[in-house]
Structures are given as structure tokens and as C-alpha cells.
């Protein structure tokens, strides 16, 4: 697949996907009747058909007004992704917000849930962004029911995504309602991780990482394989940062033993390109690597734990 397709296509994940993961990356939908080997069996009934649900579009070339060829250099772009100052800011402190008290069963509640959760994400990330020397700007949350055109392309109503051109996080309601009907508890954890993943792309935008990554794909990297690896580093970092937020707020969000921890572990271990349709580009990394980075973020709760550009090619495969 050409680099232009990767750059302009769905680079996404819903982050993660939770049913979803990125635009072209898949995620098992809630799973089979048996739990992963690493977990004790749980009572949650999950669908058996994998799906490639939510995702993000990080189309930086449109509507931003930036001339990437002159705004960055190969050296400055590399320094931005590999040595970004946010990696040295330490632990991401909890927002101390509890789980929003809205059932994810309708547009109004889904909107209220995300606005509440987004406010809490701001509380945890503003200090890290500012400590790294960058300007913090809260993103816009767009909760929508019908497909429409955005500055980054057509929102088809099936995937969540982040659009840097509008600083917007776009959340379609239908996939959430559909999952709610199947398993409300599991859906809650999926939405929690997806929203935090899309927000992590906004953190990447504020800290220059998305610009630098896009520049490298367009002007530095010269093969589709290298473009795809660059995209996976970006997506796996967003997955890791999403888990940093959930991890540092685990007590407030109920992601604890006896609570939502088993569901959460299941979700982060069932995200990745493994669930993509045959022949789809590998934009988000394997299920094993998604789980590794997510677990790393959840356990260490440190912005520097997600410096994916410091990892070997195998850990972002």
C-alpha cells in the first residue's frame, strides 16, 4: 500500500478498538465464551465474530495550512517523535473522576458520558502537556448519529476517530449502542479505552508528534513497509497513553480486582491487526504488541512508558 494511502487513510483505532481499534485495525468484538488463557473464566457473554470497528483518521495534510516540507526537517521530526519532552514529565496523575453515571444506551447519554469523561481526561493531561513546554488546548467532542463530512474526510458512522485539522474527537453512537445491547459492562470498558485512545491522539497533536510522524511518512520514509511501521508506532503510543490514563485512575474508574479489571484485560488483549480483513494493511500492530504497550501504560502510568519510537521493530510489528 502506498504511503499516501496510509497517510490519508484510516489510521486508526479507536483507538483502540475495542471493537475497535483503528481505522483499519481490528479487534475481536467481545469474545467467545472462554476467557483468554491468562485470565480466569468470567461470566460475560461476548459475540464470537471478530470485527474491525472503531478507528481514527489522523489526516494532517488537509485543512491545517502547514507546509510540512519547510516546517520540519528530518532531524527535527525524528527528535520530536523519539525524544519528545513529554516523555520526561513522569507519572500522569489521576483526575480523580469516577465513571460517568450515564448508561451508554442512547445519543443523549453517550454525549453526556463523553463530555464528562473528556473533562476528566483534560485534568490528567493538561499538566503533562504544559510541563513539556507545549500549549494545552482542549479538544472538541463530536457525538454523531448520521454520516457527514468532516475536515478530515467522511465520517461514516462506524468508527471513532481523531481529526487534527479540527482538534476534534468524533464518536459515532450506533456501534456503542449495538455493543451495549450485547454486553453493557464490556461495552463500558471498550468505550472508556476508545475515548482515551482518541484523546491520546490529541496529546500527540499538541506535542508535535502527529506533525512529525506525518512529515516522516511523507518526506523521509521511502517504502510502504517503513510507512506502516511509523503508523504503528503512532497508534501503539496512543493505545499505551490511553492505558496510562485508565491505569492512573483505576481506583476511580473501578478497573480493579473484583471490578472491571478482567473486562479491561480482555479488551486490551483483543485489539490489533490480527482481526483485520485478509489483505488489509497492518496499521496498528499485532494483538500481542497492543497488549504489551497497553499493559505497560496501565502498570507504569508514566508518559515516558509509551515512547514507542524507542522500541525495536519487533515490539511495534
Short mmCIF file of C-alpha atoms in Angstrom, two decimals:
data_model
loop_
_atom_site.label_atom_id
_atom_site.label_comp_id
_atom_site.label_asym_id
_atom_site.label_seq_id
_atom_site.Cartn_x
_atom_site.Cartn_y
_atom_site.Cartn_z
CA UNK A 1 0.00 0.00 0.00
CA UNK A 2 1.42 3.40 -0.91
CA UNK A 3 2.43 5.85 1.78
CA UNK A 4 -0.16 8.33 0.55
CA UNK A 5 -2.88 5.80 1.25
CA UNK A 6 -1.53 5.21 4.72
CA UNK A 7 -1.32 8.92 5.41
CA UNK A 8 -4.75 9.72 4.07
CA UNK A 9 -6.46 6.57 5.10
CA UNK A 10 -7.86 5.47 8.35
CA UNK A 11 -5.03 5.46 10.78
CA UNK A 12 -6.87 4.40 13.48
CA UNK A 13 -8.07 2.67 16.16
CA UNK A 14 -10.36 3.96 18.18
CA UNK A 15 -8.41 3.80 19.46
CA UNK A 16 -8.15 1.01 20.26
CA UNK A 17 -10.54 -0.56 19.49
CA UNK A 18 -12.46 -2.01 21.17
CA UNK A 19 -14.30 -3.13 18.79
CA UNK A 20 -12.33 -1.17 17.53
CA UNK A 21 -9.21 -0.14 17.12
CA UNK A 22 -8.30 1.82 14.36
CA UNK A 23 -9.46 2.65 11.30
CA UNK A 24 -8.24 -0.30 9.57
CA UNK A 25 -7.20 -2.33 12.51
CA UNK A 26 -9.45 -4.81 14.06
CA UNK A 27 -10.44 -6.05 17.35
CA UNK A 28 -12.34 -9.00 18.47
CA UNK A 29 -15.76 -8.00 19.43
CA UNK A 30 -16.29 -9.27 22.82
CA UNK A 31 -15.40 -12.70 22.61
CA UNK A 32 -16.01 -16.08 22.86
CA UNK A 33 -17.42 -18.00 25.65
CA UNK A 34 -13.99 -18.85 27.04
CA UNK A 35 -11.66 -16.29 28.55
CA UNK A 36 -8.02 -15.81 27.49
CA UNK A 37 -5.62 -18.34 28.99
CA UNK A 38 -4.13 -15.68 31.28
CA UNK A 39 -7.46 -14.96 32.93
CA UNK A 40 -9.88 -16.99 34.94
CA UNK A 41 -13.13 -17.74 33.12
CA UNK A 42 -15.63 -14.96 33.52
CA UNK A 43 -19.40 -14.87 33.10
CA UNK A 44 -19.53 -12.23 30.38
CA UNK A 45 -21.09 -13.43 27.15
CA UNK A 46 -19.35 -11.99 24.15
CA UNK A 47 -20.05 -12.21 20.45
CA UNK A 48 -17.93 -14.70 18.60
CA UNK A 49 -17.40 -12.79 15.36
CA UNK A 50 -14.36 -10.50 15.26
CA UNK A 51 -14.92 -7.05 13.86
CA UNK A 52 -12.80 -4.15 12.75
CA UNK A 53 -14.82 -1.42 14.35
CA UNK A 54 -13.76 1.96 15.62
CA UNK A 55 -10.77 3.80 14.33
CA UNK A 56 -9.14 7.16 13.90
CA UNK A 57 -8.33 9.28 10.91
CA UNK A 58 -5.28 11.43 11.52
CA UNK A 59 -5.23 13.27 8.23
CA UNK A 60 -2.81 16.05 8.93
CA UNK A 61 -2.24 17.19 5.39
CA UNK A 62 -5.69 18.64 4.87
CA UNK A 63 -7.03 21.90 6.21
CA UNK A 64 -4.14 22.63 8.55
CA UNK A 65 -2.35 25.27 6.49
CA UNK A 66 1.06 23.88 7.39
CA UNK A 67 3.79 23.35 4.83
CA UNK A 68 5.42 20.26 6.24
CA UNK A 69 8.31 20.34 3.84
CA UNK A 70 9.58 23.58 5.36
CA UNK A 71 8.13 23.44 8.88
CA UNK A 72 10.26 20.45 9.84
CA UNK A 73 13.48 18.73 8.89
CA UNK A 74 14.33 15.03 9.05
CA UNK A 75 16.34 15.69 12.20
CA UNK A 76 13.73 17.81 13.96
CA UNK A 77 10.96 15.38 13.10
CA UNK A 78 13.00 12.46 14.46
CA UNK A 79 13.83 14.35 17.65
CA UNK A 80 10.15 15.18 18.14
CA UNK A 81 8.94 11.59 17.97
CA UNK A 82 11.88 9.95 19.72
CA UNK A 83 12.95 12.48 22.34
CA UNK A 84 9.77 14.45 22.95
CA UNK A 85 9.85 16.39 26.20
CA UNK A 86 6.58 14.87 27.35
CA UNK A 87 8.42 11.57 27.84
CA UNK A 88 10.35 13.17 30.70
CA UNK A 89 7.35 14.55 32.57
CA UNK A 90 6.85 11.45 34.68
CA UNK A 91 3.69 9.94 36.01
CA UNK A 92 0.32 11.08 34.72
CA UNK A 93 -1.62 11.94 37.84
CA UNK A 94 -5.24 10.87 38.28
CA UNK A 95 -8.09 13.18 37.51
CA UNK A 96 -9.85 11.54 40.46
CA UNK A 97 -13.03 11.36 38.44
CA UNK A 98 -15.35 8.44 38.82
CA UNK A 99 -17.01 6.63 35.96
CA UNK A 100 -19.60 8.93 34.32
CA UNK A 101 -23.03 7.89 35.52
CA UNK A 102 -24.77 7.60 32.17
CA UNK A 103 -25.94 4.36 30.56
CA UNK A 104 -24.46 4.10 27.08
CA UNK A 105 -27.80 3.29 25.50
CA UNK A 106 -28.76 6.42 23.55
CA UNK A 107 -27.35 9.52 21.87
CA UNK A 108 -28.01 11.93 24.73
CA UNK A 109 -26.42 9.68 27.33
CA UNK A 110 -23.47 8.85 25.10
CA UNK A 111 -22.85 12.55 24.56
CA UNK A 112 -23.10 13.32 28.28
CA UNK A 113 -20.78 10.41 29.11
CA UNK A 114 -18.07 11.57 26.70
CA UNK A 115 -18.23 15.21 27.73
CA UNK A 116 -17.83 14.18 31.36
CA UNK A 117 -15.02 11.74 30.57
CA UNK A 118 -13.33 14.31 28.31
CA UNK A 119 -13.30 16.87 31.10
CA UNK A 120 -11.53 14.33 33.29
CA UNK A 121 -9.01 13.48 30.57
CA UNK A 122 -8.21 17.20 30.37
CA UNK A 123 -7.49 17.27 34.10
CA UNK A 124 -4.93 14.48 33.87
CA UNK A 125 -3.18 15.57 30.66
CA UNK A 126 -3.04 19.37 30.93
CA UNK A 127 -0.16 19.29 33.40
CA UNK A 128 1.89 16.87 31.31
CA UNK A 129 1.45 18.89 28.11
CA UNK A 130 2.35 22.14 29.83
CA UNK A 131 5.28 20.63 31.72
CA UNK A 132 6.71 19.56 28.37
CA UNK A 133 6.53 23.16 27.17
CA UNK A 134 3.52 22.89 24.88
CA UNK A 135 0.26 24.80 24.80
CA UNK A 136 -2.74 22.88 26.04
CA UNK A 137 -5.98 23.21 24.08
CA UNK A 138 -8.97 21.07 24.98
CA UNK A 139 -10.32 19.01 22.09
CA UNK A 140 -13.85 19.19 20.75
CA UNK A 141 -16.06 16.13 21.18
CA UNK A 142 -18.44 15.43 18.31
CA UNK A 143 -21.01 12.75 19.10
CA UNK A 144 -22.95 11.93 15.95
CA UNK A 145 -25.65 9.62 14.65
CA UNK A 146 -25.63 10.25 10.90
CA UNK A 147 -22.68 10.19 8.47
CA UNK A 148 -21.34 13.59 7.49
CA UNK A 149 -18.31 15.34 6.04
CA UNK A 150 -15.53 16.49 8.38
CA UNK A 151 -12.32 18.46 7.71
CA UNK A 152 -10.54 15.10 7.65
CA UNK A 153 -12.93 13.23 5.40
CA UNK A 154 -16.23 11.43 5.54
CA UNK A 155 -17.39 10.16 8.93
CA UNK A 156 -19.33 7.03 8.03
CA UNK A 157 -20.82 6.35 11.43
CA UNK A 158 -18.96 3.13 12.16
CA UNK A 159 -15.63 4.29 13.61
CA UNK A 160 -14.43 6.74 16.21
CA UNK A 161 -11.55 8.91 15.06
CA UNK A 162 -9.45 11.96 15.83
CA UNK A 163 -9.12 14.79 13.30
CA UNK A 164 -6.19 17.10 13.92
CA UNK A 165 -7.49 19.69 11.47
CA UNK A 166 -10.44 20.42 13.77
CA UNK A 167 -8.90 19.20 17.04
CA UNK A 168 -11.98 17.02 17.13
CA UNK A 169 -12.73 13.60 18.55
CA UNK A 170 -15.60 12.06 16.60
CA UNK A 171 -17.68 9.38 18.28
CA UNK A 172 -20.45 7.53 16.39
CA UNK A 173 -23.29 6.35 18.60
CA UNK A 174 -24.51 3.28 16.70
CA UNK A 175 -21.54 0.97 17.45
CA UNK A 176 -21.77 1.88 21.13
CA UNK A 177 -25.49 1.21 21.34
CA UNK A 178 -25.08 -2.06 19.44
CA UNK A 179 -22.40 -3.25 21.86
CA UNK A 180 -24.43 -2.06 24.84
CA UNK A 181 -27.27 -4.35 23.80
CA UNK A 182 -24.89 -7.32 23.72
CA UNK A 183 -22.95 -6.68 26.91
CA UNK A 184 -23.29 -3.36 28.73
CA UNK A 185 -20.42 -3.99 31.16
CA UNK A 186 -17.95 -4.95 28.49
CA UNK A 187 -19.11 -2.09 26.28
CA UNK A 188 -18.38 0.39 29.05
CA UNK A 189 -14.74 -0.67 29.27
CA UNK A 190 -14.42 -0.61 25.47
CA UNK A 191 -15.77 2.95 25.29
CA UNK A 192 -13.52 4.01 28.15
CA UNK A 193 -10.41 2.80 26.33
CA UNK A 194 -11.52 4.05 22.92
CA UNK A 195 -12.21 7.58 24.14
CA UNK A 196 -8.86 7.70 25.96
CA UNK A 197 -7.10 6.42 22.84
CA UNK A 198 -8.61 9.11 20.63
CA UNK A 199 -7.71 11.68 23.26
CA UNK A 200 -4.15 10.38 23.20
CA UNK A 201 -4.00 11.31 19.51
CA UNK A 202 -4.90 14.84 20.59
CA UNK A 203 -1.98 14.79 23.02
CA UNK A 204 0.22 13.68 20.12
CA UNK A 205 -1.08 16.62 18.11
CA UNK A 206 -0.43 19.15 20.90
CA UNK A 207 3.12 17.90 21.41
CA UNK A 208 4.02 17.89 17.71
CA UNK A 209 4.24 14.13 17.42
CA UNK A 210 1.49 13.80 14.82
CA UNK A 211 3.01 16.53 12.65
CA UNK A 212 6.44 14.96 12.89
CA UNK A 213 5.14 11.47 12.18
CA UNK A 214 3.25 12.74 9.13
CA UNK A 215 6.33 14.60 7.89
CA UNK A 216 8.45 11.49 8.25
CA UNK A 217 5.97 9.42 6.28
CA UNK A 218 5.77 11.99 3.52
CA UNK A 219 9.35 13.19 3.20
CA UNK A 220 11.70 10.80 5.00
CA UNK A 221 10.50 7.22 4.81
CA UNK A 222 10.66 5.74 1.35
CA UNK A 223 8.86 2.41 1.46
CA UNK A 224 5.36 1.25 2.33
CA UNK A 225 6.81 -1.06 4.98
CA UNK A 226 8.51 1.85 6.74
CA UNK A 227 5.37 3.97 6.45
CA UNK A 228 3.31 1.25 8.06
CA UNK A 229 5.79 0.80 10.89
CA UNK A 230 5.70 4.55 11.53
CA UNK A 231 1.92 4.41 11.65
CA UNK A 232 2.02 1.52 14.10
CA UNK A 233 4.37 3.42 16.40
CA UNK A 234 1.89 6.29 16.44
CA UNK A 235 -1.12 4.06 17.09
CA UNK A 236 0.57 1.90 19.71
CA UNK A 237 1.62 5.04 21.56
CA UNK A 238 -1.99 6.20 21.61
CA UNK A 239 -3.05 2.81 22.91
CA UNK A 240 -0.38 2.98 25.61
CA UNK A 241 -1.29 6.53 26.66
CA UNK A 242 -4.95 5.53 26.82
CA UNK A 243 -3.99 2.81 29.27
CA UNK A 244 -1.84 5.25 31.24
CA UNK A 245 -4.97 7.29 31.89
CA UNK A 246 -7.06 4.27 32.81
CA UNK A 247 -4.25 2.89 34.95
CA UNK A 248 -3.65 6.04 36.95
CA UNK A 249 -7.39 6.36 37.53
CA UNK A 250 -8.06 2.65 38.06
CA UNK A 251 -9.45 3.11 41.55
CA UNK A 252 -11.79 5.88 40.50
CA UNK A 253 -12.93 4.07 37.35
CA UNK A 254 -13.40 0.74 39.07
CA UNK A 255 -10.80 -1.05 36.95
CA UNK A 256 -9.74 -3.13 39.92
CA UNK A 257 -9.86 -6.78 41.02
CA UNK A 258 -13.44 -7.64 41.68
CA UNK A 259 -14.50 -4.76 39.46
CA UNK A 260 -13.82 -4.11 35.78
CA UNK A 261 -10.24 -5.35 35.67
CA UNK A 262 -10.96 -8.66 33.95
CA UNK A 263 -13.03 -6.94 31.27
CA UNK A 264 -10.29 -4.40 30.76
CA UNK A 265 -7.61 -7.06 30.41
CA UNK A 266 -9.74 -8.85 27.88
CA UNK A 267 -10.25 -5.71 25.83
CA UNK A 268 -6.59 -4.71 25.62
CA UNK A 269 -5.55 -8.26 24.75
CA UNK A 270 -8.01 -8.44 21.84
CA UNK A 271 -7.01 -5.42 19.81
CA UNK A 272 -4.80 -5.48 16.78
CA UNK A 273 -4.25 -6.11 13.10
CA UNK A 274 -4.84 -9.82 13.70
CA UNK A 275 -8.57 -9.09 13.42
CA UNK A 276 -8.36 -7.15 10.16
CA UNK A 277 -9.90 -8.49 6.96
CA UNK A 278 -7.43 -10.53 4.87
CA UNK A 279 -5.02 -8.29 2.97
CA UNK A 280 -5.72 -5.15 4.98
CA UNK A 281 -2.62 -3.04 5.76
CA UNK A 282 -1.04 -3.58 9.16
CA UNK A 283 -1.52 -0.12 10.69
CA UNK A 284 -1.91 -0.82 14.42
CA UNK A 285 0.28 -3.70 15.39
CA UNK A 286 -0.36 -7.26 16.44
CA UNK A 287 -2.66 -8.25 19.22
CA UNK A 288 0.38 -9.24 21.28
CA UNK A 289 2.07 -5.86 20.83
CA UNK A 290 -1.11 -3.90 21.51
CA UNK A 291 -1.50 -5.81 24.74
CA UNK A 292 2.17 -5.27 25.66
CA UNK A 293 2.05 -1.50 25.22
CA UNK A 294 -1.35 -1.17 26.88
CA UNK A 295 -0.22 -3.23 29.86
CA UNK A 296 2.97 -1.19 30.09
CA UNK A 297 1.00 2.05 30.22
CA UNK A 298 -1.53 0.68 32.70
CA UNK A 299 1.16 -0.61 35.08
CA UNK A 300 3.63 2.29 34.97
CA UNK A 301 1.22 5.21 34.40
CA UNK A 302 4.11 7.24 33.00
CA UNK A 303 4.11 9.27 29.79
CA UNK A 304 7.63 8.02 29.07
CA UNK A 305 6.46 4.40 29.22
CA UNK A 306 4.87 4.94 25.81
CA UNK A 307 7.90 6.16 23.83
CA UNK A 308 7.24 3.70 21.01
CA UNK A 309 9.88 5.24 18.76
CA UNK A 310 12.46 3.94 21.23
CA UNK A 311 11.29 0.36 20.75
CA UNK A 312 12.64 -2.17 18.30
CA UNK A 313 10.74 -3.03 15.12
CA UNK A 314 9.62 -6.31 16.68
CA UNK A 315 7.76 -4.59 19.51
CA UNK A 316 5.78 -2.48 17.04
CA UNK A 317 5.19 -5.21 14.46
#
